[in-house]
């Protein structure tokens, strides 16, 4: 019996995904698959200008278009008090522009019609009269005295285009360390721009809003990574009682942080449904997604390292200018306007550090926190890894050696960083040594020397990053005031099968499988016996949603603890049935038995049945538990990535020959799913390093507003990723698991950039900003006299 | 705009309808026939999430009008499973973890099936090229390549799989 139970798949097994059954048959339910009787379609009139006054909106022609039912403008919303909505950064964002537009593609009017085609016709027929205004695109010019004030609506509390100044660390001690290094050591300085990019999930954002006048209940199917938080925000914004709002986040076709914020289209669809009394669907197209929903990055960084002449780092100083666009809608915990950017001391033992961030408005779409950034960790990790390489090259040291000598040592954990994070666990040298061994680093360096002698360009790039995921302890972390706990509810049916609901929301990361594995392991069941649901705010326990790789650290912990509560109750029932004391019972997966008499026992199925049929009189019938988990700390997964590139001297093309990714996320729940996360995340690290950029011209026109110009890598551009792992569990997590979903995107770009700079360092190239397009690289080759015909 | 009667066979079932001349095939299939496995991921014919087989050829259904499908044989993802037997491509995607959010999956599988119809034993490079009209944001393609290799082996090892006949696309 026992061995049979052990044979079940559980924690650590590459269990095949439960989700696949519907997706491979075309039977997923994504928002645009939802069709309701009488459903109308909404479409948005968007600004062609980056900055302009709205003189007039004439909808009379649009109302004549067959099928058009209504045209809603900013003035209509203003009358209902809904023209503006709060953002997750304590700013206000226009739902529909009332008197002015602040970025190209901004929402100006909402057309409702009987079909999506009629709605599009209606959009084309709305006549908006604009008066163009001077445009601010370059954040460095946003604070010029002559720069136009972009947000007169908040002039009282913010008289310039500066949104905030934020700083952390010991500035005096850091400056003193730099002064000392100027005298006796080395100081390296570098400007780094991390370009604006877009997460661009293949499914765009959308919703179906359905307001029932008779019951006063609003149901919204929504592409949401955080359905409960959205429900609360809808209640706050729309004034509807929260128990009469049901958000359903069904199958979501990728999120990548793009589906955390509330967008104007959602609010307009709700207003339209309330107004018309019919369901209203709004689905944006790709250009709208790229042009108006949450972008990522856009950090202008000046970084400095103070070290001694042997390359032992001492202090880090970082000044950053953050471009937040027209509204500050960056989606991060309220006390962290620059996210967790101050993880930027990385995997190294810096004694002193100081970081400041100035954020400004420009005439661009809002956003900033998205695209596997873990709240700005992408930016933090990129800067420190680029700087460590720069230090190595400046000192003539091997970048691997420089890292090894500066790593936080395994025995130093839990490690308190100079910027006050307490890293839970790590063995950085173990990961780097494994990556170097796997790829035969020494042989590569030798090959590089030989190639260099022949005039060929080969580079090796390293990234040894530390992530910070699992936000977070309620004392410090909240979204719009709601503490960043998460939850799980486990209900065992009489026949021993389980329904579990979680407060997080998968967008493809496999929660329906992996959370079932956690419960199965805790209760000694097969994951087949555990169904996991999420995304319906009427049924799932309240949670903060899935982003910033927080599902495993927070809801994963809640899931294990809820299952343990179930097991504890099952133990009481077992003691009752077996007529022994609880202290006389032992657990093996799936079964309690009497110590010393293993034949005398009860399976979890026996105990579940008894909970409903023969429950001890001093216990409630039934077998279920809930846990809301407030994490004591974040988790700090890490990795060591090594990238090998060859550069074509004729074209400037960078060819990634090999990419070795060693990740350590502690206990692995499902190695197959983790590997898939890493493949995808590495590809989303490749993308900004090599291809993607959401640039604007001087007039504020978007230069890569669709998939013709915004270059998502295909299978042709994407290398064959090589992966491996070490296991350093998180000591504070119930199953020792850390988040991992965003690690590869956090860690990969700098490995690629480091490799390309490494290939060109011998001719004096010290840094190249992403993306490393052939044209950009070719120009450098030409400047250095390296181009071949 | 003008309306047109059309007759299209999809997954072996004949459909008669009258469509606007401008109705895109993908919208007719999704909104009209409720075959919602075929997805829309872009507005520039770039992503391939809407890929279906039209007379055996992999076709981006966002870039074809419904009227152009008149008289044609179409296969969508819903037509792959025969009885309760998964198509080897579906099996491969599941076995090799070649999908995550599942949104590109239907189009990706249709493109891969068309590839194997014209090249039953593709190399890795040929597979990557064969699906280069299909964007995936989740998987990094590695496991998709493995899934297609799995399907290719399975399809060449066993009796012919009931995939709708066609010329194969070129």
mmCIF file of C-alpha atoms in Angstrom, chain A residues 168-415:
data_model
loop_
_atom_site.group_PDB
_atom_site.id
_atom_site.type_symbol
_atom_site.label_atom_id
_atom_site.label_comp_id
_atom_site.label_asym_id
_atom_site.label_seq_id
_atom_site.Cartn_x
_atom_site.Cartn_y
_atom_site.Cartn_z
ATOM 1 C CA UNK A 168 17.928 54.950 -0.455
ATOM 2 C CA UNK A 169 21.217 53.940 1.112
ATOM 3 C CA UNK A 170 23.854 55.755 3.089
ATOM 4 C CA UNK A 171 24.900 58.632 0.862
ATOM 5 C CA UNK A 172 27.646 59.989 3.112
ATOM 6 C CA UNK A 173 29.344 56.641 3.667
ATOM 7 C CA UNK A 174 29.050 55.862 -0.039
ATOM 8 C CA UNK A 175 30.557 59.201 -1.053
ATOM 9 C CA UNK A 176 33.364 58.696 1.454
ATOM 10 C CA UNK A 177 34.097 55.266 -0.020
ATOM 11 C CA UNK A 178 34.245 56.784 -3.490
ATOM 12 C CA UNK A 179 36.588 59.543 -2.284
ATOM 13 C CA UNK A 180 38.839 56.880 -0.813
ATOM 14 C CA UNK A 181 38.761 54.874 -4.046
ATOM 15 C CA UNK A 182 39.664 57.993 -6.050
ATOM 16 C CA UNK A 183 42.813 58.211 -3.887
ATOM 17 C CA UNK A 184 43.844 54.590 -3.485
ATOM 18 C CA UNK A 185 41.722 52.401 -5.710
ATOM 19 C CA UNK A 186 39.631 52.566 -8.854
ATOM 20 C CA UNK A 187 36.340 54.221 -9.705
ATOM 21 C CA UNK A 188 34.483 53.213 -12.810
ATOM 22 C CA UNK A 189 31.576 55.167 -14.246
ATOM 23 C CA UNK A 190 29.175 54.343 -17.029
ATOM 24 C CA UNK A 191 25.936 55.643 -18.499
ATOM 25 C CA UNK A 192 23.501 52.894 -19.419
ATOM 26 C CA UNK A 193 20.160 53.270 -21.153
ATOM 27 C CA UNK A 194 17.657 50.467 -20.794
ATOM 28 C CA UNK A 195 15.251 51.129 -23.635
ATOM 29 C CA UNK A 196 11.495 51.207 -23.446
ATOM 30 C CA UNK A 197 10.081 47.859 -24.539
ATOM 31 C CA UNK A 198 6.682 46.211 -24.419
ATOM 32 C CA UNK A 199 5.663 42.836 -22.967
ATOM 33 C CA UNK A 200 3.334 42.201 -25.914
ATOM 34 C CA UNK A 201 1.517 39.053 -24.799
ATOM 35 C CA UNK A 202 0.161 37.296 -27.886
ATOM 36 C CA UNK A 203 -3.350 37.756 -26.545
ATOM 37 C CA UNK A 204 -3.984 41.478 -26.168
ATOM 38 C CA UNK A 205 -6.009 43.051 -23.355
ATOM 39 C CA UNK A 206 -9.774 42.946 -23.374
ATOM 40 C CA UNK A 207 -12.937 42.342 -21.418
ATOM 41 C CA UNK A 208 -16.617 41.538 -21.564
ATOM 42 C CA UNK A 209 -18.599 43.652 -19.108
ATOM 43 C CA UNK A 210 -22.102 42.540 -18.217
ATOM 44 C CA UNK A 211 -24.172 44.649 -15.846
ATOM 45 C CA UNK A 212 -27.537 43.294 -14.721
ATOM 46 C CA UNK A 213 -29.757 46.174 -13.845
ATOM 47 C CA UNK A 214 -32.272 43.979 -12.002
ATOM 48 C CA UNK A 215 -29.732 42.498 -9.599
ATOM 49 C CA UNK A 216 -27.241 45.333 -9.665
ATOM 50 C CA UNK A 217 -24.508 42.801 -10.287
ATOM 51 C CA UNK A 218 -21.616 43.506 -12.592
ATOM 52 C CA UNK A 219 -19.719 40.571 -14.086
ATOM 53 C CA UNK A 220 -16.564 41.298 -16.047
ATOM 54 C CA UNK A 221 -14.539 38.717 -17.909
ATOM 55 C CA UNK A 222 -11.171 40.404 -17.952
ATOM 56 C CA UNK A 223 -7.595 39.753 -19.022
ATOM 57 C CA UNK A 224 -6.408 40.192 -15.478
ATOM 58 C CA UNK A 225 -3.349 39.045 -13.594
ATOM 59 C CA UNK A 226 -4.893 40.320 -10.359
ATOM 60 C CA UNK A 227 -8.675 39.813 -10.481
ATOM 61 C CA UNK A 228 -9.362 40.409 -6.780
ATOM 62 C CA UNK A 229 -7.389 43.620 -6.682
ATOM 63 C CA UNK A 230 -9.235 44.689 -9.811
ATOM 64 C CA UNK A 231 -12.563 43.940 -8.145
ATOM 65 C CA UNK A 232 -11.662 46.142 -5.196
ATOM 66 C CA UNK A 233 -10.450 48.932 -7.465
ATOM 67 C CA UNK A 234 -13.612 48.722 -9.556
ATOM 68 C CA UNK A 235 -15.623 49.033 -6.357
ATOM 69 C CA UNK A 236 -13.628 52.069 -5.307
ATOM 70 C CA UNK A 237 -13.771 53.757 -8.721
ATOM 71 C CA UNK A 238 -17.284 52.917 -9.852
ATOM 72 C CA UNK A 239 -18.900 53.052 -6.432
ATOM 73 C CA UNK A 240 -20.483 49.628 -6.904
ATOM 74 C CA UNK A 241 -20.630 47.417 -3.806
ATOM 75 C CA UNK A 242 -17.854 44.858 -3.921
ATOM 76 C CA UNK A 243 -20.100 41.843 -3.421
ATOM 77 C CA UNK A 244 -21.967 42.843 -6.568
ATOM 78 C CA UNK A 245 -18.825 42.850 -8.692
ATOM 79 C CA UNK A 246 -17.552 39.593 -10.077
ATOM 80 C CA UNK A 247 -14.323 39.602 -12.024
ATOM 81 C CA UNK A 248 -13.571 36.457 -13.966
ATOM 82 C CA UNK A 249 -10.086 36.146 -15.328
ATOM 83 C CA UNK A 250 -10.496 33.117 -17.563
ATOM 84 C CA UNK A 251 -7.676 31.564 -19.568
ATOM 85 C CA UNK A 252 -5.226 34.350 -20.245
ATOM 86 C CA UNK A 253 -3.028 34.244 -23.341
ATOM 87 C CA UNK A 254 0.095 35.421 -21.588
ATOM 88 C CA UNK A 255 0.428 38.327 -19.217
ATOM 89 C CA UNK A 256 4.082 39.176 -18.644
ATOM 90 C CA UNK A 257 3.042 42.081 -16.454
ATOM 91 C CA UNK A 258 1.001 43.681 -19.197
ATOM 92 C CA UNK A 259 -2.272 42.621 -17.572
ATOM 93 C CA UNK A 260 -1.723 43.950 -14.067
ATOM 94 C CA UNK A 261 -3.046 47.513 -14.472
ATOM 95 C CA UNK A 262 -6.630 48.579 -15.089
ATOM 96 C CA UNK A 263 -6.892 50.110 -18.543
ATOM 97 C CA UNK A 264 -9.373 52.713 -19.789
ATOM 98 C CA UNK A 265 -10.936 50.197 -22.175
ATOM 99 C CA UNK A 266 -12.142 48.090 -19.236
ATOM 100 C CA UNK A 267 -13.745 51.056 -17.531
ATOM 101 C CA UNK A 268 -15.397 52.204 -20.766
ATOM 102 C CA UNK A 269 -16.842 48.732 -21.369
ATOM 103 C CA UNK A 270 -18.310 48.716 -17.861
ATOM 104 C CA UNK A 271 -19.791 52.183 -18.322
ATOM 105 C CA UNK A 272 -21.179 51.140 -21.692
ATOM 106 C CA UNK A 273 -22.773 48.032 -20.218
ATOM 107 C CA UNK A 274 -24.347 50.025 -17.399
ATOM 108 C CA UNK A 275 -25.554 52.601 -19.936
ATOM 109 C CA UNK A 276 -26.950 50.204 -22.526
ATOM 110 C CA UNK A 277 -28.040 47.403 -20.204
ATOM 111 C CA UNK A 278 -26.286 44.909 -22.465
ATOM 112 C CA UNK A 279 -23.011 43.009 -22.305
ATOM 113 C CA UNK A 280 -20.200 44.970 -23.938
ATOM 114 C CA UNK A 281 -17.035 43.384 -25.272
ATOM 115 C CA UNK A 282 -13.854 45.337 -25.770
ATOM 116 C CA UNK A 283 -10.819 43.693 -27.343
ATOM 117 C CA UNK A 284 -7.864 45.849 -28.323
ATOM 118 C CA UNK A 285 -5.817 45.143 -31.419
ATOM 119 C CA UNK A 286 -2.058 44.674 -31.424
ATOM 120 C CA UNK A 287 -1.237 48.272 -32.294
ATOM 121 C CA UNK A 288 -3.370 49.491 -29.405
ATOM 122 C CA UNK A 289 -1.718 47.018 -27.078
ATOM 123 C CA UNK A 290 1.794 48.172 -27.955
ATOM 124 C CA UNK A 291 0.865 51.838 -28.203
ATOM 125 C CA UNK A 292 -1.212 52.319 -25.074
ATOM 126 C CA UNK A 293 -0.816 49.555 -22.493
ATOM 127 C CA UNK A 294 1.921 49.151 -19.905
ATOM 128 C CA UNK A 295 5.411 49.416 -21.328
ATOM 129 C CA UNK A 296 8.553 48.234 -19.530
ATOM 130 C CA UNK A 297 11.969 49.655 -18.532
ATOM 131 C CA UNK A 298 12.915 53.118 -19.944
ATOM 132 C CA UNK A 299 15.587 53.805 -17.325
ATOM 133 C CA UNK A 300 18.480 56.178 -17.964
ATOM 134 C CA UNK A 301 21.131 55.075 -15.486
ATOM 135 C CA UNK A 302 24.439 56.517 -14.409
ATOM 136 C CA UNK A 303 26.281 53.926 -12.342
ATOM 137 C CA UNK A 304 29.594 53.993 -10.497
ATOM 138 C CA UNK A 305 31.595 51.364 -8.659
ATOM 139 C CA UNK A 306 34.357 52.059 -6.152
ATOM 140 C CA UNK A 307 36.824 49.194 -5.816
ATOM 141 C CA UNK A 308 40.343 48.521 -4.778
ATOM 142 C CA UNK A 309 43.056 47.867 -7.341
ATOM 143 C CA UNK A 310 42.579 44.114 -7.052
ATOM 144 C CA UNK A 311 38.955 44.495 -8.042
ATOM 145 C CA UNK A 312 37.395 44.003 -4.619
ATOM 146 C CA UNK A 313 34.248 46.116 -4.784
ATOM 147 C CA UNK A 314 33.436 48.455 -1.957
ATOM 148 C CA UNK A 315 30.717 50.910 -2.941
ATOM 149 C CA UNK A 316 28.009 51.386 -5.559
ATOM 150 C CA UNK A 317 26.459 54.718 -6.522
ATOM 151 C CA UNK A 318 23.577 54.946 -8.969
ATOM 152 C CA UNK A 319 21.618 57.906 -10.340
ATOM 153 C CA UNK A 320 18.627 57.151 -12.517
ATOM 154 C CA UNK A 321 16.210 59.108 -14.631
ATOM 155 C CA UNK A 322 12.976 57.178 -15.131
ATOM 156 C CA UNK A 323 10.604 57.958 -17.988
ATOM 157 C CA UNK A 324 7.087 57.145 -16.770
ATOM 158 C CA UNK A 325 5.080 58.641 -19.617
ATOM 159 C CA UNK A 326 2.068 60.889 -19.281
ATOM 160 C CA UNK A 327 0.520 59.273 -16.216
ATOM 161 C CA UNK A 328 2.368 57.496 -13.445
ATOM 162 C CA UNK A 329 0.647 54.149 -13.665
ATOM 163 C CA UNK A 330 3.637 51.970 -12.804
ATOM 164 C CA UNK A 331 2.260 48.909 -11.054
ATOM 165 C CA UNK A 332 4.267 48.382 -7.907
ATOM 166 C CA UNK A 333 3.794 48.244 -4.145
ATOM 167 C CA UNK A 334 2.890 51.698 -2.875
ATOM 168 C CA UNK A 335 5.982 52.246 -0.720
ATOM 169 C CA UNK A 336 8.342 51.457 -3.618
ATOM 170 C CA UNK A 337 8.011 54.046 -6.403
ATOM 171 C CA UNK A 338 11.074 52.620 -8.130
ATOM 172 C CA UNK A 339 10.083 49.071 -7.351
ATOM 173 C CA UNK A 340 12.813 46.898 -5.882
ATOM 174 C CA UNK A 341 15.501 48.659 -7.911
ATOM 175 C CA UNK A 342 17.650 48.794 -4.784
ATOM 176 C CA UNK A 343 18.469 45.117 -5.186
ATOM 177 C CA UNK A 344 21.099 46.546 -7.548
ATOM 178 C CA UNK A 345 24.100 45.580 -5.417
ATOM 179 C CA UNK A 346 23.431 42.183 -6.973
ATOM 180 C CA UNK A 347 25.271 39.058 -5.912
ATOM 181 C CA UNK A 348 28.225 40.991 -4.539
ATOM 182 C CA UNK A 349 29.315 42.023 -1.105
ATOM 183 C CA UNK A 350 29.161 45.809 -1.361
ATOM 184 C CA UNK A 351 29.822 47.585 1.919
ATOM 185 C CA UNK A 352 28.174 50.835 0.890
ATOM 186 C CA UNK A 353 25.603 51.877 -1.671
ATOM 187 C CA UNK A 354 23.439 54.797 -2.560
ATOM 188 C CA UNK A 355 20.710 54.912 -5.194
ATOM 189 C CA UNK A 356 18.421 57.668 -6.317
ATOM 190 C CA UNK A 357 15.727 57.788 -8.952
ATOM 191 C CA UNK A 358 14.066 60.819 -10.487
ATOM 192 C CA UNK A 359 10.923 60.065 -12.427
ATOM 193 C CA UNK A 360 9.439 62.410 -14.987
ATOM 194 C CA UNK A 361 6.439 62.752 -17.243
ATOM 195 C CA UNK A 362 6.782 62.654 -21.020
ATOM 196 C CA UNK A 363 4.243 62.485 -23.836
ATOM 197 C CA UNK A 364 4.191 58.725 -23.936
ATOM 198 C CA UNK A 365 1.955 55.925 -22.755
ATOM 199 C CA UNK A 366 2.056 55.067 -19.046
ATOM 200 C CA UNK A 367 3.611 51.947 -17.539
ATOM 201 C CA UNK A 368 7.151 51.025 -16.558
ATOM 202 C CA UNK A 369 6.701 47.912 -14.418
ATOM 203 C CA UNK A 370 6.110 44.940 -16.700
ATOM 204 C CA UNK A 371 7.727 42.263 -18.818
ATOM 205 C CA UNK A 372 9.145 39.935 -16.199
ATOM 206 C CA UNK A 373 10.803 42.812 -14.361
ATOM 207 C CA UNK A 374 9.997 41.716 -10.773
ATOM 208 C CA UNK A 375 9.464 45.416 -9.950
ATOM 209 C CA UNK A 376 12.552 46.920 -11.665
ATOM 210 C CA UNK A 377 14.908 44.032 -10.906
ATOM 211 C CA UNK A 378 15.627 43.756 -14.636
ATOM 212 C CA UNK A 379 17.050 47.268 -14.538
ATOM 213 C CA UNK A 380 18.920 46.668 -11.276
ATOM 214 C CA UNK A 381 20.445 43.419 -12.427
ATOM 215 C CA UNK A 382 21.392 44.759 -15.837
ATOM 216 C CA UNK A 383 23.254 47.694 -14.341
ATOM 217 C CA UNK A 384 25.266 45.740 -11.801
ATOM 218 C CA UNK A 385 26.179 42.984 -14.241
ATOM 219 C CA UNK A 386 27.237 45.469 -16.893
ATOM 220 C CA UNK A 387 29.254 47.365 -14.301
ATOM 221 C CA UNK A 388 31.008 44.272 -12.976
ATOM 222 C CA UNK A 389 32.052 43.423 -16.520
ATOM 223 C CA UNK A 390 33.198 46.965 -17.107
ATOM 224 C CA UNK A 391 35.262 46.834 -13.917
ATOM 225 C CA UNK A 392 36.774 43.522 -15.004
ATOM 226 C CA UNK A 393 37.689 44.811 -18.440
ATOM 227 C CA UNK A 394 39.085 48.076 -17.068
ATOM 228 C CA UNK A 395 41.293 46.140 -14.654
ATOM 229 C CA UNK A 396 42.242 43.524 -17.244
ATOM 230 C CA UNK A 397 40.674 40.802 -15.138
ATOM 231 C CA UNK A 398 38.652 37.820 -16.229
ATOM 232 C CA UNK A 399 34.961 38.679 -15.610
ATOM 233 C CA UNK A 400 34.331 35.255 -14.042
ATOM 234 C CA UNK A 401 37.263 35.658 -11.679
ATOM 235 C CA UNK A 402 36.177 39.153 -10.673
ATOM 236 C CA UNK A 403 32.726 37.830 -9.812
ATOM 237 C CA UNK A 404 34.058 34.868 -7.860
ATOM 238 C CA UNK A 405 36.190 37.117 -5.685
ATOM 239 C CA UNK A 406 33.276 39.467 -4.931
ATOM 240 C CA UNK A 407 30.372 37.049 -4.423
ATOM 241 C CA UNK A 408 28.445 36.981 -1.178
ATOM 242 C CA UNK A 409 29.730 33.721 0.308
ATOM 243 C CA UNK A 410 27.339 30.810 0.949
ATOM 244 C CA UNK A 411 27.982 30.977 4.696
ATOM 245 C CA UNK A 412 27.070 34.685 4.807
ATOM 246 C CA UNK A 413 23.332 33.984 4.327
ATOM 247 C CA UNK A 414 20.944 35.288 5.486
ATOM 248 C CA UNK A 415 22.843 38.294 4.170
#
